[in-house]
Coordinates of C-alpha atoms in Angstrom, one line a residue:
M1 CA -6.2 21.2 5.7
D2 CA -6.2 24.8 4.9
T3 CA -8.7 27.5 5.0
A4 CA -9.3 27.5 1.5
S5 CA -10.0 23.7 1.2
T6 CA -12.4 23.9 4.1
L7 CA -14.4 27.1 2.4
N8 CA -14.5 24.7 -0.9
D9 CA -15.8 21.5 1.4
K10 CA -18.7 23.6 2.9
T11 CA -19.3 25.2 -0.4
R12 CA -19.7 21.5 -2.0
F13 CA -21.7 20.5 1.3
L14 CA -24.2 23.6 1.0
T15 CA -24.5 22.8 -2.6
Y16 CA -25.3 19.4 -2.0
S17 CA -28.0 20.4 0.6
R18 CA -29.4 23.1 -1.9
K19 CA -29.5 20.5 -4.8
L20 CA -31.4 18.1 -2.6
F21 CA -34.0 20.6 -1.8
L22 CA -34.1 21.8 -5.3
S23 CA -34.7 18.4 -6.8
V24 CA -37.4 17.4 -4.1
L25 CA -39.2 21.1 -4.7
S26 CA -38.9 20.4 -8.2
L27 CA -40.7 17.1 -8.2
F28 CA -43.3 18.4 -5.8
L29 CA -43.9 21.2 -7.9
L30 CA -44.1 19.3 -11.0
F31 CA -46.7 17.2 -9.2
A32 CA -48.7 19.9 -7.6
G33 CA -48.7 21.8 -10.8
S34 CA -49.9 18.9 -12.7
L35 CA -52.6 18.1 -10.1
L36 CA -53.6 22.0 -10.3
L37 CA -53.8 21.8 -14.3
Y38 CA -55.8 18.7 -14.1
Q39 CA -58.0 19.9 -11.6
Y40 CA -58.7 23.2 -13.4
H41 CA -59.5 21.8 -16.5
R42 CA -61.6 19.3 -14.7
E43 CA -63.6 22.0 -12.8
K44 CA -64.0 24.0 -15.9
E45 CA -65.1 21.0 -17.9
H46 CA -67.6 20.3 -15.0
K47 CA -69.1 23.7 -15.2
I48 CA -69.4 23.6 -18.8
E49 CA -71.0 20.4 -18.6
L50 CA -73.5 21.9 -15.9
L51 CA -74.2 24.9 -18.2
N52 CA -74.9 22.6 -21.2
V53 CA -77.2 20.5 -19.0
Q54 CA -79.2 23.8 -18.1
L55 CA -79.3 24.6 -22.0
Q56 CA -80.2 20.8 -22.6
D57 CA -83.1 21.3 -20.1
C58 CA -84.1 24.6 -22.2
N59 CA -84.1 22.5 -25.0
E60 CA -86.3 19.8 -23.7
E61 CA -88.6 22.4 -21.9
L62 CA -88.9 24.2 -25.4
Y63 CA -89.5 20.9 -27.4
M64 CA -92.2 19.9 -25.0
L65 CA -94.1 23.4 -25.3
L66 CA -93.9 23.2 -29.1
K67 CA -95.1 19.4 -29.2
H68 CA -98.3 20.4 -27.3
T69 CA -99.1 23.4 -29.4
P70 CA -101.5 22.8 -32.3
D71 CA -99.5 25.3 -34.5
S72 CA -96.5 23.6 -36.7
L73 CA -94.3 26.5 -35.7
P74 CA -95.8 28.9 -33.1
I75 CA -93.8 32.0 -33.4
R76 CA -95.3 33.8 -30.6
V77 CA -94.1 30.8 -28.1
L78 CA -90.8 30.9 -29.4
D79 CA -90.5 34.7 -29.2
Q80 CA -92.1 34.8 -25.5
Y81 CA -90.0 31.9 -24.0
P82 CA -86.6 33.6 -23.9
R83 CA -88.0 36.5 -22.4
E84 CA -89.8 34.5 -19.5
H85 CA -86.8 32.4 -18.9
F86 CA -84.6 32.9 -15.7
I87 CA -81.4 32.6 -17.9
T88 CA -81.1 36.1 -19.5
D89 CA -79.7 36.8 -23.1
L90 CA -81.1 33.3 -23.9
R91 CA -80.9 32.8 -27.6
I92 CA -83.1 30.0 -29.1
T93 CA -82.8 28.4 -32.6
V94 CA -85.1 25.9 -34.5
I95 CA -83.3 23.9 -37.2
N96 CA -84.9 21.2 -39.4
R97 CA -82.9 18.0 -40.4
N98 CA -81.9 19.5 -43.4
G99 CA -80.0 22.1 -41.6
D100 CA -82.3 24.7 -42.5
V101 CA -83.0 27.5 -40.0
L102 CA -86.7 27.6 -38.9
Y103 CA -86.5 30.2 -36.3
D104 CA -84.0 32.2 -34.7
T105 CA -84.3 34.9 -31.6
N106 CA -82.1 37.3 -33.2
K107 CA -84.4 37.2 -36.7
P108 CA -81.2 37.5 -39.1
S109 CA -82.0 38.7 -42.5
H110 CA -79.9 35.9 -44.4
W111 CA -80.2 32.2 -42.8
S112 CA -77.4 30.0 -43.9
N113 CA -77.5 26.0 -43.6
H114 CA -76.3 25.0 -40.1
L115 CA -75.5 21.2 -40.8
N116 CA -71.7 22.0 -40.7
R117 CA -72.0 23.6 -37.4
P118 CA -70.1 21.4 -34.8
E119 CA -72.8 21.4 -32.3
V120 CA -75.5 20.2 -34.8
E121 CA -73.2 17.5 -35.9
Q122 CA -72.7 16.3 -32.5
A123 CA -76.4 16.4 -31.8
I124 CA -77.2 14.6 -35.0
L125 CA -74.8 12.0 -34.1
H126 CA -75.1 11.7 -30.1
R127 CA -78.5 13.4 -29.7
N128 CA -77.0 16.4 -28.1
G129 CA -73.9 18.4 -28.5
Y130 CA -72.2 22.0 -27.7
D131 CA -69.5 24.3 -28.9
V132 CA -68.1 27.6 -28.1
R133 CA -67.4 30.0 -31.4
R134 CA -65.7 33.1 -31.2
T135 CA -67.1 34.4 -34.2
S136 CA -70.9 33.8 -34.8
E137 CA -71.7 33.9 -38.6
T138 CA -75.2 35.1 -38.0
T139 CA -74.7 37.8 -35.2
G140 CA -70.8 38.5 -35.6
L141 CA -70.8 37.4 -31.5
T142 CA -69.4 34.7 -29.6
Y143 CA -71.8 32.2 -28.0
F144 CA -71.7 29.2 -25.9
Y145 CA -74.1 26.6 -28.2
S146 CA -75.9 23.6 -27.0
A147 CA -77.7 21.6 -29.5
T148 CA -80.6 18.7 -28.7
C149 CA -81.6 16.4 -31.7
Y150 CA -85.3 15.4 -32.0
D151 CA -87.3 13.5 -34.4
N152 CA -87.8 16.3 -36.9
L153 CA -86.3 19.1 -35.3
I154 CA -83.0 20.3 -33.9
I155 CA -83.6 22.9 -30.9
R156 CA -80.4 24.7 -30.1
S157 CA -80.0 27.2 -27.3
A158 CA -77.2 29.8 -26.7
L159 CA -75.5 32.5 -24.3
P160 CA -73.2 35.3 -25.4
Y161 CA -69.6 34.4 -24.2
N162 CA -69.5 37.6 -22.3
I163 CA -67.8 38.5 -18.9
N164 CA -70.6 37.0 -17.0
L165 CA -70.2 33.5 -18.8
V166 CA -66.6 33.7 -18.3
Q167 CA -66.6 34.1 -14.7
H168 CA -69.3 31.6 -14.3
L169 CA -67.2 29.1 -16.2
A170 CA -63.9 30.1 -14.5
A171 CA -62.5 27.6 -11.9
D172 CA -62.8 28.5 -8.3
Q173 CA -60.2 30.7 -7.0
H174 CA -60.5 29.5 -3.5
Y175 CA -59.5 26.1 -4.5
L176 CA -56.2 27.6 -6.2
W177 CA -55.5 29.8 -2.8
F178 CA -56.1 26.7 -0.7
T179 CA -53.7 24.5 -2.9
L180 CA -51.2 27.3 -3.0
T181 CA -51.1 27.8 0.8
V182 CA -50.8 23.9 1.6
S183 CA -48.2 23.9 -1.0
L184 CA -46.1 26.6 0.8
L185 CA -46.1 24.8 4.0
L186 CA -45.2 21.6 2.5
I187 CA -42.2 23.2 0.9
G188 CA -41.4 24.5 4.2
V189 CA -41.4 21.2 5.4
F190 CA -39.5 19.8 2.7
Y191 CA -36.7 22.6 3.4
Q192 CA -36.4 21.6 6.9
Y193 CA -36.3 17.8 6.2
T194 CA -33.6 18.4 3.1
S195 CA -31.8 20.8 5.3
R196 CA -31.3 18.4 8.1
L197 CA -30.8 15.4 5.8
G198 CA -28.2 17.7 3.9
T199 CA -26.3 18.6 7.0
A200 CA -26.1 14.9 7.8
V201 CA -25.0 13.7 4.5
A202 CA -22.4 16.7 4.4
R203 CA -21.1 15.8 7.9
L204 CA -20.6 11.9 6.6
R205 CA -18.9 13.2 3.5
E206 CA -16.6 15.4 5.5
F207 CA -15.9 12.5 7.8
A208 CA -15.3 10.2 4.7
M209 CA -13.1 12.9 3.0
H210 CA -10.8 13.2 6.5
A211 CA -10.9 9.4 7.0
D212 CA -9.7 9.1 3.2
R213 CA -6.9 11.5 3.6
D214 CA -6.0 9.7 6.9
E215 CA -6.6 12.8 8.8
S216 CA -7.9 13.0 12.5
V217 CA -11.4 13.0 12.5
E218 CA -14.2 14.1 15.3
T219 CA -16.1 11.3 16.7
S220 CA -18.4 13.5 19.0
P221 CA -22.0 11.6 19.4
H222 CA -23.4 15.0 18.7
L223 CA -21.7 15.3 15.5
F224 CA -24.9 13.8 13.5
P225 CA -28.4 14.4 13.9
D226 CA -30.6 12.3 16.0
N227 CA -32.3 10.5 13.2
E228 CA -32.0 7.4 11.1
L229 CA -29.2 8.8 9.0
G230 CA -27.4 9.8 12.2
A231 CA -27.7 6.6 13.6
I232 CA -26.3 4.8 10.6
S233 CA -23.5 7.6 10.3
Q234 CA -22.5 6.8 14.0
H235 CA -22.1 3.0 13.4
I236 CA -20.2 3.9 10.2
V237 CA -17.9 6.0 12.3
R238 CA -17.6 3.1 15.1
I239 CA -17.0 0.7 12.2
Y240 CA -14.0 3.1 10.9
L241 CA -12.6 3.6 14.5
R242 CA -12.3 -0.2 14.9
L243 CA -10.8 -0.6 11.5
R244 CA -8.4 2.2 12.5
E245 CA -7.2 0.4 15.4
T246 CA -6.7 -2.8 13.6
K247 CA -4.9 -1.4 10.8
E248 CA -2.6 0.4 13.4
A249 CA -2.2 -2.8 15.3
L250 CA -1.5 -4.6 12.0
Y251 CA 0.9 -1.8 11.0
I252 CA 2.7 -2.4 14.2
E253 CA 2.9 -6.1 13.6
R254 CA 3.9 -5.6 10.2
E255 CA 7.0 -3.2 11.1
K256 CA 7.9 -5.8 13.6
L257 CA 7.8 -8.8 11.1
I258 CA 9.9 -6.5 8.5
M259 CA 12.3 -5.3 11.3
H260 CA 12.5 -9.3 12.1
L261 CA 13.1 -10.2 8.5
Q262 CA 15.5 -7.6 7.8
S263 CA 17.6 -8.6 10.7
S264 CA 17.3 -12.2 9.7
H265 CA 20.3 -14.2 8.9
E266 CA 18.5 -15.9 6.0
G267 CA 17.2 -14.2 2.6
L268 CA 13.6 -14.4 2.5
G269 CA 11.1 -13.4 -0.2
V270 CA 7.5 -13.8 -0.1
F271 CA 5.4 -13.7 -3.6
T272 CA 1.9 -14.0 -4.7
R273 CA 0.8 -16.8 -6.9
E274 CA 1.3 -14.7 -9.9
K275 CA 5.1 -14.5 -8.9
K276 CA 4.7 -10.7 -7.7
E277 CA 6.9 -9.4 -5.1
I278 CA 5.0 -9.0 -1.6
L279 CA 7.8 -8.6 0.8
V280 CA 11.7 -9.3 0.2
N281 CA 14.4 -8.7 2.7
N282 CA 18.2 -7.5 1.9
L283 CA 19.9 -10.7 2.1
F284 CA 17.3 -12.4 -0.3
T285 CA 18.4 -9.7 -2.9
R286 CA 21.8 -10.1 -2.1
Y287 CA 21.9 -13.8 -2.2
A288 CA 19.9 -14.0 -5.4
N289 CA 22.5 -11.7 -7.4
L290 CA 25.2 -13.6 -6.2
I291 CA 23.6 -16.7 -7.5
S292 CA 22.5 -15.3 -10.9
D293 CA 25.0 -14.7 -13.6
T294 CA 23.6 -11.3 -14.1
N295 CA 22.5 -8.5 -11.9
L296 CA 18.5 -8.7 -11.3
S297 CA 16.8 -5.5 -11.9
A298 CA 13.8 -6.8 -10.4
T299 CA 13.1 -9.4 -7.6
E300 CA 10.8 -11.5 -9.9
D301 CA 13.7 -12.0 -12.4
I302 CA 14.8 -14.8 -10.0
F303 CA 12.4 -17.2 -11.6
A304 CA 14.4 -17.0 -14.9
V305 CA 17.6 -17.8 -13.0
K306 CA 19.0 -21.3 -14.2
E307 CA 19.8 -22.4 -10.6
F308 CA 16.3 -21.9 -9.6
E309 CA 14.5 -24.0 -12.2
E310 CA 13.5 -26.8 -9.9
I311 CA 11.9 -24.4 -7.7
T312 CA 10.3 -22.6 -10.5
D313 CA 9.0 -25.8 -11.9
F314 CA 7.7 -26.7 -8.4
I315 CA 5.7 -23.5 -8.1
N316 CA 4.4 -23.8 -11.6
H317 CA 3.1 -27.4 -11.0
S318 CA 1.8 -27.2 -7.3
L319 CA -1.6 -27.6 -6.8
S320 CA -1.7 -27.6 -3.0
E321 CA 0.3 -26.9 -0.1
G322 CA 3.8 -28.3 -0.2
R323 CA 7.7 -27.4 0.0
K324 CA 10.7 -28.0 -2.1
R325 CA 14.5 -27.7 -1.0
I326 CA 17.7 -27.4 -3.2
D327 CA 21.3 -27.2 -2.8
I328 CA 23.0 -24.5 -5.0
N329 CA 26.9 -24.2 -5.4
K330 CA 27.9 -21.0 -7.1
D331 CA 31.5 -19.7 -7.3
G332 CA 32.8 -21.6 -4.3
R333 CA 29.8 -20.7 -2.2
S334 CA 27.3 -23.1 -1.0
F335 CA 23.4 -22.1 -0.7
V336 CA 20.2 -23.9 0.4
A337 CA 17.2 -22.7 -1.1
E338 CA 13.8 -23.5 0.3
C339 CA 10.2 -23.0 -1.2
I340 CA 6.9 -23.2 0.7
V341 CA 3.6 -22.7 -0.9
F342 CA 0.8 -21.8 1.1
Q343 CA -3.1 -22.6 1.0
D344 CA -3.8 -19.7 -1.2
M345 CA -0.9 -20.7 -3.6
S346 CA 1.4 -17.6 -2.5
F347 CA 4.8 -19.0 -1.5
E348 CA 7.9 -17.9 0.2
I349 CA 11.4 -18.5 -0.7
T350 CA 14.3 -18.7 1.7
I351 CA 18.1 -18.6 0.7
N352 CA 20.9 -19.4 3.4
D353 CA 24.5 -19.2 2.6
V354 CA 25.8 -22.4 4.3
T355 CA 29.5 -21.7 2.9
Q356 CA 31.0 -20.6 6.3
E357 CA 29.0 -23.5 7.9
E358 CA 30.5 -25.9 5.7
E359 CA 33.7 -24.5 5.5
Q360 CA 33.5 -24.6 9.6
N361 CA 32.9 -28.1 9.4
R362 CA 35.4 -28.8 7.0
L363 CA 37.9 -26.6 9.1
K364 CA 37.4 -28.6 12.2
R365 CA 37.8 -31.9 10.6
Q366 CA 41.1 -30.5 9.0
L367 CA 42.0 -28.9 12.5
T368 CA 41.5 -32.2 14.2
Q369 CA 43.7 -34.1 11.7
N370 CA 46.4 -31.2 11.7
I371 CA 46.3 -31.3 15.6
A372 CA 46.8 -35.0 15.6
H373 CA 49.5 -35.0 13.0
E374 CA 51.2 -31.9 14.8
L375 CA 51.1 -33.7 18.1
K376 CA 52.2 -37.0 16.7
T377 CA 55.6 -35.7 15.3
P378 CA 57.1 -34.3 18.6
V379 CA 55.6 -37.0 20.5
S380 CA 57.1 -39.6 18.0
S381 CA 60.3 -38.2 18.1
I382 CA 60.4 -38.1 22.0
Q383 CA 59.3 -41.8 22.0
G384 CA 61.9 -42.7 19.6
Y385 CA 64.7 -41.1 21.5
L386 CA 63.7 -42.5 25.1
E387 CA 63.2 -46.0 23.4
T388 CA 66.6 -45.7 22.2
L389 CA 68.0 -44.7 25.6
V390 CA 66.0 -47.3 27.6
N391 CA 67.1 -50.1 25.1
N392 CA 70.7 -49.4 24.6
D393 CA 72.9 -49.4 27.5
R394 CA 76.2 -49.1 25.5
I395 CA 75.1 -45.7 24.2
S396 CA 78.0 -42.9 25.1
D397 CA 77.2 -40.1 27.2
K398 CA 77.9 -37.5 24.4
Q399 CA 75.0 -39.3 22.4
R400 CA 72.7 -39.7 25.6
R401 CA 73.1 -35.9 26.0
S402 CA 72.4 -35.3 22.5
F403 CA 69.3 -37.4 22.5
M404 CA 68.1 -35.6 25.7
E405 CA 68.6 -32.3 24.3
R406 CA 66.5 -33.2 21.3
C407 CA 63.6 -34.8 23.8
Y408 CA 63.8 -31.3 25.5
A409 CA 63.5 -29.6 22.1
Q410 CA 60.6 -31.6 20.9
S411 CA 58.9 -31.0 24.5
N412 CA 59.6 -27.2 24.2
R413 CA 57.8 -27.5 20.5
L414 CA 54.9 -29.6 22.2
S415 CA 54.7 -27.0 24.8
R416 CA 54.4 -24.1 22.4
L417 CA 51.8 -26.1 20.3
L418 CA 49.7 -26.8 23.1
R419 CA 50.0 -23.0 24.2
D420 CA 49.0 -21.8 20.6
I421 CA 46.1 -24.3 20.3
S422 CA 44.9 -22.9 24.0
V423 CA 45.0 -19.3 22.8
L424 CA 43.1 -20.0 19.5
T425 CA 40.6 -21.9 21.3
R426 CA 40.1 -19.2 24.0
M427 CA 39.6 -16.6 21.3
D428 CA 37.0 -18.9 18.9
E429 CA 34.8 -19.8 22.1
A430 CA 35.3 -17.0 24.8
A431 CA 36.3 -13.7 22.7
N432 CA 33.4 -11.7 24.4
M433 CA 34.8 -12.6 27.6
I434 CA 38.3 -11.4 26.9
D435 CA 38.9 -8.2 29.4
M436 CA 39.7 -5.2 27.3
E437 CA 41.8 -2.1 29.2
P438 CA 43.5 1.3 28.1
L439 CA 46.8 0.6 26.9
D440 CA 49.8 2.3 24.8
L441 CA 50.5 0.4 21.9
S442 CA 53.8 2.1 21.5
V443 CA 54.9 1.1 24.8
L444 CA 53.9 -2.6 24.2
I445 CA 55.8 -2.8 20.7
T446 CA 58.9 -1.1 22.5
S447 CA 58.7 -3.9 25.1
M448 CA 58.2 -6.7 22.7
L449 CA 61.4 -5.5 20.5
N450 CA 63.5 -5.4 23.6
E451 CA 62.7 -9.0 24.6
V452 CA 63.4 -10.3 21.0
S453 CA 66.4 -8.1 20.6
R454 CA 69.0 -10.8 21.2
E455 CA 67.2 -12.8 18.3
L456 CA 67.2 -9.9 16.0
E457 CA 71.0 -9.2 16.5
E458 CA 71.8 -12.8 15.8
K459 CA 70.1 -12.5 12.5
Q460 CA 71.5 -8.9 11.9
I461 CA 67.7 -7.6 11.5
Q462 CA 67.3 -4.1 11.9
V463 CA 63.6 -2.8 13.3
V464 CA 62.7 0.8 12.2
N465 CA 60.0 1.7 14.5
N466 CA 58.1 4.8 13.1
L467 CA 55.1 4.7 15.3
R468 CA 54.7 7.9 17.6
P469 CA 55.5 7.7 21.4
T470 CA 51.8 7.4 22.4
M471 CA 49.2 5.5 20.5
M472 CA 46.3 4.8 23.2
L473 CA 43.7 2.1 22.5
Q474 CA 41.2 -0.2 24.3
G475 CA 42.5 -3.5 24.0
N476 CA 43.7 -6.9 25.7
Y477 CA 47.7 -6.7 26.4
S478 CA 48.5 -10.2 25.9
L479 CA 46.6 -10.5 22.8
L480 CA 48.1 -7.5 21.0
Y481 CA 51.5 -8.5 22.4
S482 CA 51.1 -11.7 20.4
V483 CA 50.2 -10.0 17.3
F484 CA 53.6 -8.2 17.2
R485 CA 55.7 -10.9 18.6
N486 CA 54.0 -13.4 16.3
L487 CA 54.8 -11.2 13.3
T488 CA 58.4 -10.5 14.3
D489 CA 59.1 -14.4 15.4
N490 CA 57.9 -15.2 11.5
T491 CA 60.2 -12.5 10.3
I492 CA 63.2 -13.7 12.3
T493 CA 62.5 -17.4 11.3
Y494 CA 61.9 -17.2 7.8
A495 CA 62.6 -13.9 6.1
G496 CA 66.2 -14.3 6.2
T497 CA 69.4 -12.3 7.7
H498 CA 70.6 -8.7 7.2
I499 CA 67.1 -7.4 6.4
R500 CA 64.9 -4.5 7.8
I501 CA 61.5 -4.4 9.6
T502 CA 59.6 -1.2 9.4
I503 CA 56.6 -0.7 11.8
R504 CA 54.6 2.2 11.0
C505 CA 51.1 3.8 11.4
F506 CA 50.2 5.2 8.0
R507 CA 46.8 6.5 8.6
E508 CA 44.5 7.3 11.5
D509 CA 40.8 8.2 12.0
E510 CA 38.4 8.7 14.6
H511 CA 37.9 4.9 15.1
F512 CA 41.0 3.1 13.9
Y513 CA 44.7 2.9 13.5
Y514 CA 46.1 1.5 10.3
I515 CA 49.4 -0.1 10.7
S516 CA 51.9 -1.7 8.4
F517 CA 54.4 -4.4 9.6
A518 CA 57.0 -4.8 6.9
D519 CA 60.5 -6.6 6.0
N520 CA 62.7 -6.4 2.8
G521 CA 63.4 -10.2 3.2
V522 CA 62.8 -13.0 1.1
G523 CA 59.1 -12.6 0.9
V524 CA 56.3 -15.4 -0.1
P525 CA 55.3 -17.0 -3.3
P526 CA 52.2 -15.2 -4.4
E527 CA 50.1 -18.4 -4.4
H528 CA 50.4 -18.8 -0.8
L529 CA 49.5 -15.1 0.5
N530 CA 45.9 -15.8 0.7
R531 CA 46.6 -18.8 2.9
L532 CA 49.0 -17.6 5.4
F533 CA 46.5 -17.1 8.1
E534 CA 45.0 -20.6 7.8
R535 CA 45.8 -22.9 10.7
F536 CA 48.7 -25.3 10.5
Y537 CA 49.3 -23.9 6.8
R538 CA 53.1 -23.7 5.7
V539 CA 54.9 -22.4 2.8
D540 CA 57.7 -24.9 3.2
K541 CA 56.4 -27.6 5.6
G542 CA 59.6 -29.4 6.0
R543 CA 61.5 -26.2 6.8
S544 CA 58.8 -25.0 9.1
R545 CA 58.8 -27.9 11.3
K546 CA 62.8 -28.0 11.2
L547 CA 62.9 -24.5 12.6
G548 CA 60.4 -25.3 15.1
G549 CA 57.3 -23.5 13.9
T550 CA 53.8 -24.6 15.1
G551 CA 52.0 -23.4 12.0
L552 CA 49.4 -21.3 14.3
G553 CA 51.3 -18.0 14.9
L554 CA 49.6 -16.2 11.9
A555 CA 46.3 -17.7 12.8
I556 CA 46.5 -16.1 16.3
V557 CA 47.5 -13.0 14.8
K558 CA 44.5 -12.7 12.5
N559 CA 42.0 -13.9 15.3
A560 CA 43.6 -11.2 17.8
V561 CA 43.1 -8.6 15.0
I562 CA 39.5 -9.4 14.5
I563 CA 38.9 -9.6 18.1
H564 CA 40.1 -5.7 18.4
G565 CA 37.6 -4.7 15.5
G566 CA 40.2 -4.8 12.8
T567 CA 41.1 -6.7 9.5
I568 CA 44.5 -7.9 8.4
S569 CA 46.0 -8.8 4.8
A570 CA 49.5 -10.0 3.5
K571 CA 51.1 -8.6 0.2
N572 CA 54.6 -8.7 -1.2
T573 CA 56.3 -5.3 -1.3
P574 CA 57.5 -4.0 -4.7
G575 CA 61.2 -4.0 -3.4
G576 CA 61.1 -7.4 -2.2
G577 CA 59.8 -8.8 1.3
L578 CA 56.5 -9.2 2.8
E579 CA 54.1 -6.6 4.3
F580 CA 51.3 -7.1 6.8
V581 CA 48.5 -4.4 6.6
F582 CA 46.1 -4.3 9.5
T583 CA 43.5 -2.2 11.4
L584 CA 43.2 -1.8 15.3
A585 CA 40.0 -0.3 16.7
K586 CA 40.6 2.8 19.1
H587 CA 37.7 1.6 21.4
A588 CA 35.9 -1.6 22.0
A589 CA 32.5 0.1 20.4
A590 CA 34.5 0.8 17.1
S591 CA 34.5 -2.8 16.3
D592 CA 31.0 -2.2 14.9
T593 CA 32.3 0.6 12.8
K594 CA 33.4 -0.4 9.0
P595 CA 37.2 0.5 8.8
Y596 CA 38.5 2.6 5.9
D597 CA 39.3 0.3 2.7
L598 CA 42.8 -0.7 3.3
K599 CA 43.2 -1.2 -0.6
N600 CA 42.7 2.5 -1.2
K601 CA 45.4 3.7 0.9
K602 CA 48.0 6.1 -0.6

């Protein structure tokens, strides 16, 4: 994480702490302000009520004086009462029930009706009332009025609303200062608390952000404060660490499983109950596309393939665990598909290509039949000739010699057949036990050609060896010898006379030699080219047996080339004749390397 991102994160964390403090402070100030305002008005009303009570007492006291005075309205008593009272600037007004002013301390020249005055109205309704008027209609001053209603009179006392009265009615400043001091202390406590809380939340948030980005996180026990939130945060960290360990363990196991599935010899696909892909290996995709008539752009398209209708119907109608197995034959290949539905209704599909297994089984049966047939022919011939010799005493010496030569020839054929079968069996069953050693291919081929020179001269066959003098590789001498000897013998036996054999290395790279063994003889009909390397396969069965062939030579050639890390194919040349094109690995490890496509050779 870069510096700018770190600063931004810290700014966000500080903003959160500040927001938390300001939120708490706002709520507290709102509460404290409301409480102060309420208390201020309550205290002011209380003082007004006390002042009203004092003036009501004055009204009551004056009424008692008037009640015990024989005069109906003793002006002297009314004038003397405000002057002797301990409340200074006291004003007295006496009003009858009609609202007419009978007496007023200020003795104005004009008396207006007072029934509409608020304090008088309240007194008539509730026996007493008070009011503050900023402008008195009588004196032009502001007064605090308190009126009391009696049977036939309304007595009203008043005080000028001056600075002294305002101070008297004002709220207690000491209470305000006390409240402000306590509020400041509480604000300090709130700040400390929200700061610690904000720090804990900020660190927890930072931890969560690092964890979300799968970055390294600090797990020190002192990372969070020692409080309830810190304890909760530590629990979260421990849970995260356990989950991370579990995740890493699951990831390792998942990678093992994926590697196992990818290296598996069967196609495997795992799907959800909605037929969505969970895991699919390469073989599954490959086999699915081989079975489908069109290329599948998505793995889920397999459920629309006709050959998988049975499995698709089985999945759609499955209500519990189960399995379904079907056989699929497509374009000459055989597959076995199996579906297993799990408890949560997810399922897996496996596809196995059993073409090779079935072909191997077929070849084994065919090989057994061919071996029995091939062995039966020379054995029957030998048995027939010997039976004739044993049962016929009058046979001539010339015929006897002819029969013996024929028995000898058949025994040689039988020996070659058993030898070739032994070579093929060794290559099939113990290919990895065949010894490999450095050898010169040019020297090997030259030696082989020298050994068959007499047969080549008899058929008037010319050999053009275009191999360079030294071609080193890692191989088995006897198997490589059998490759070129069998190809040469095959040409001598079947290609005809007055022909030419050309051996050349037309390409070479770091890992392989690319070799051509061609003749300009009679060639092979195109329909037989793909089967030349099958065991006991003959283009002309009668002619092949007559010429002494075992039908295993080219099969030995193909297996020997495969053991040496190569491939081989046969084709007719444009000018007539047959050409074998094959590769040989230079080193034993090169058998794991894919050779250049021989079809692309110039």
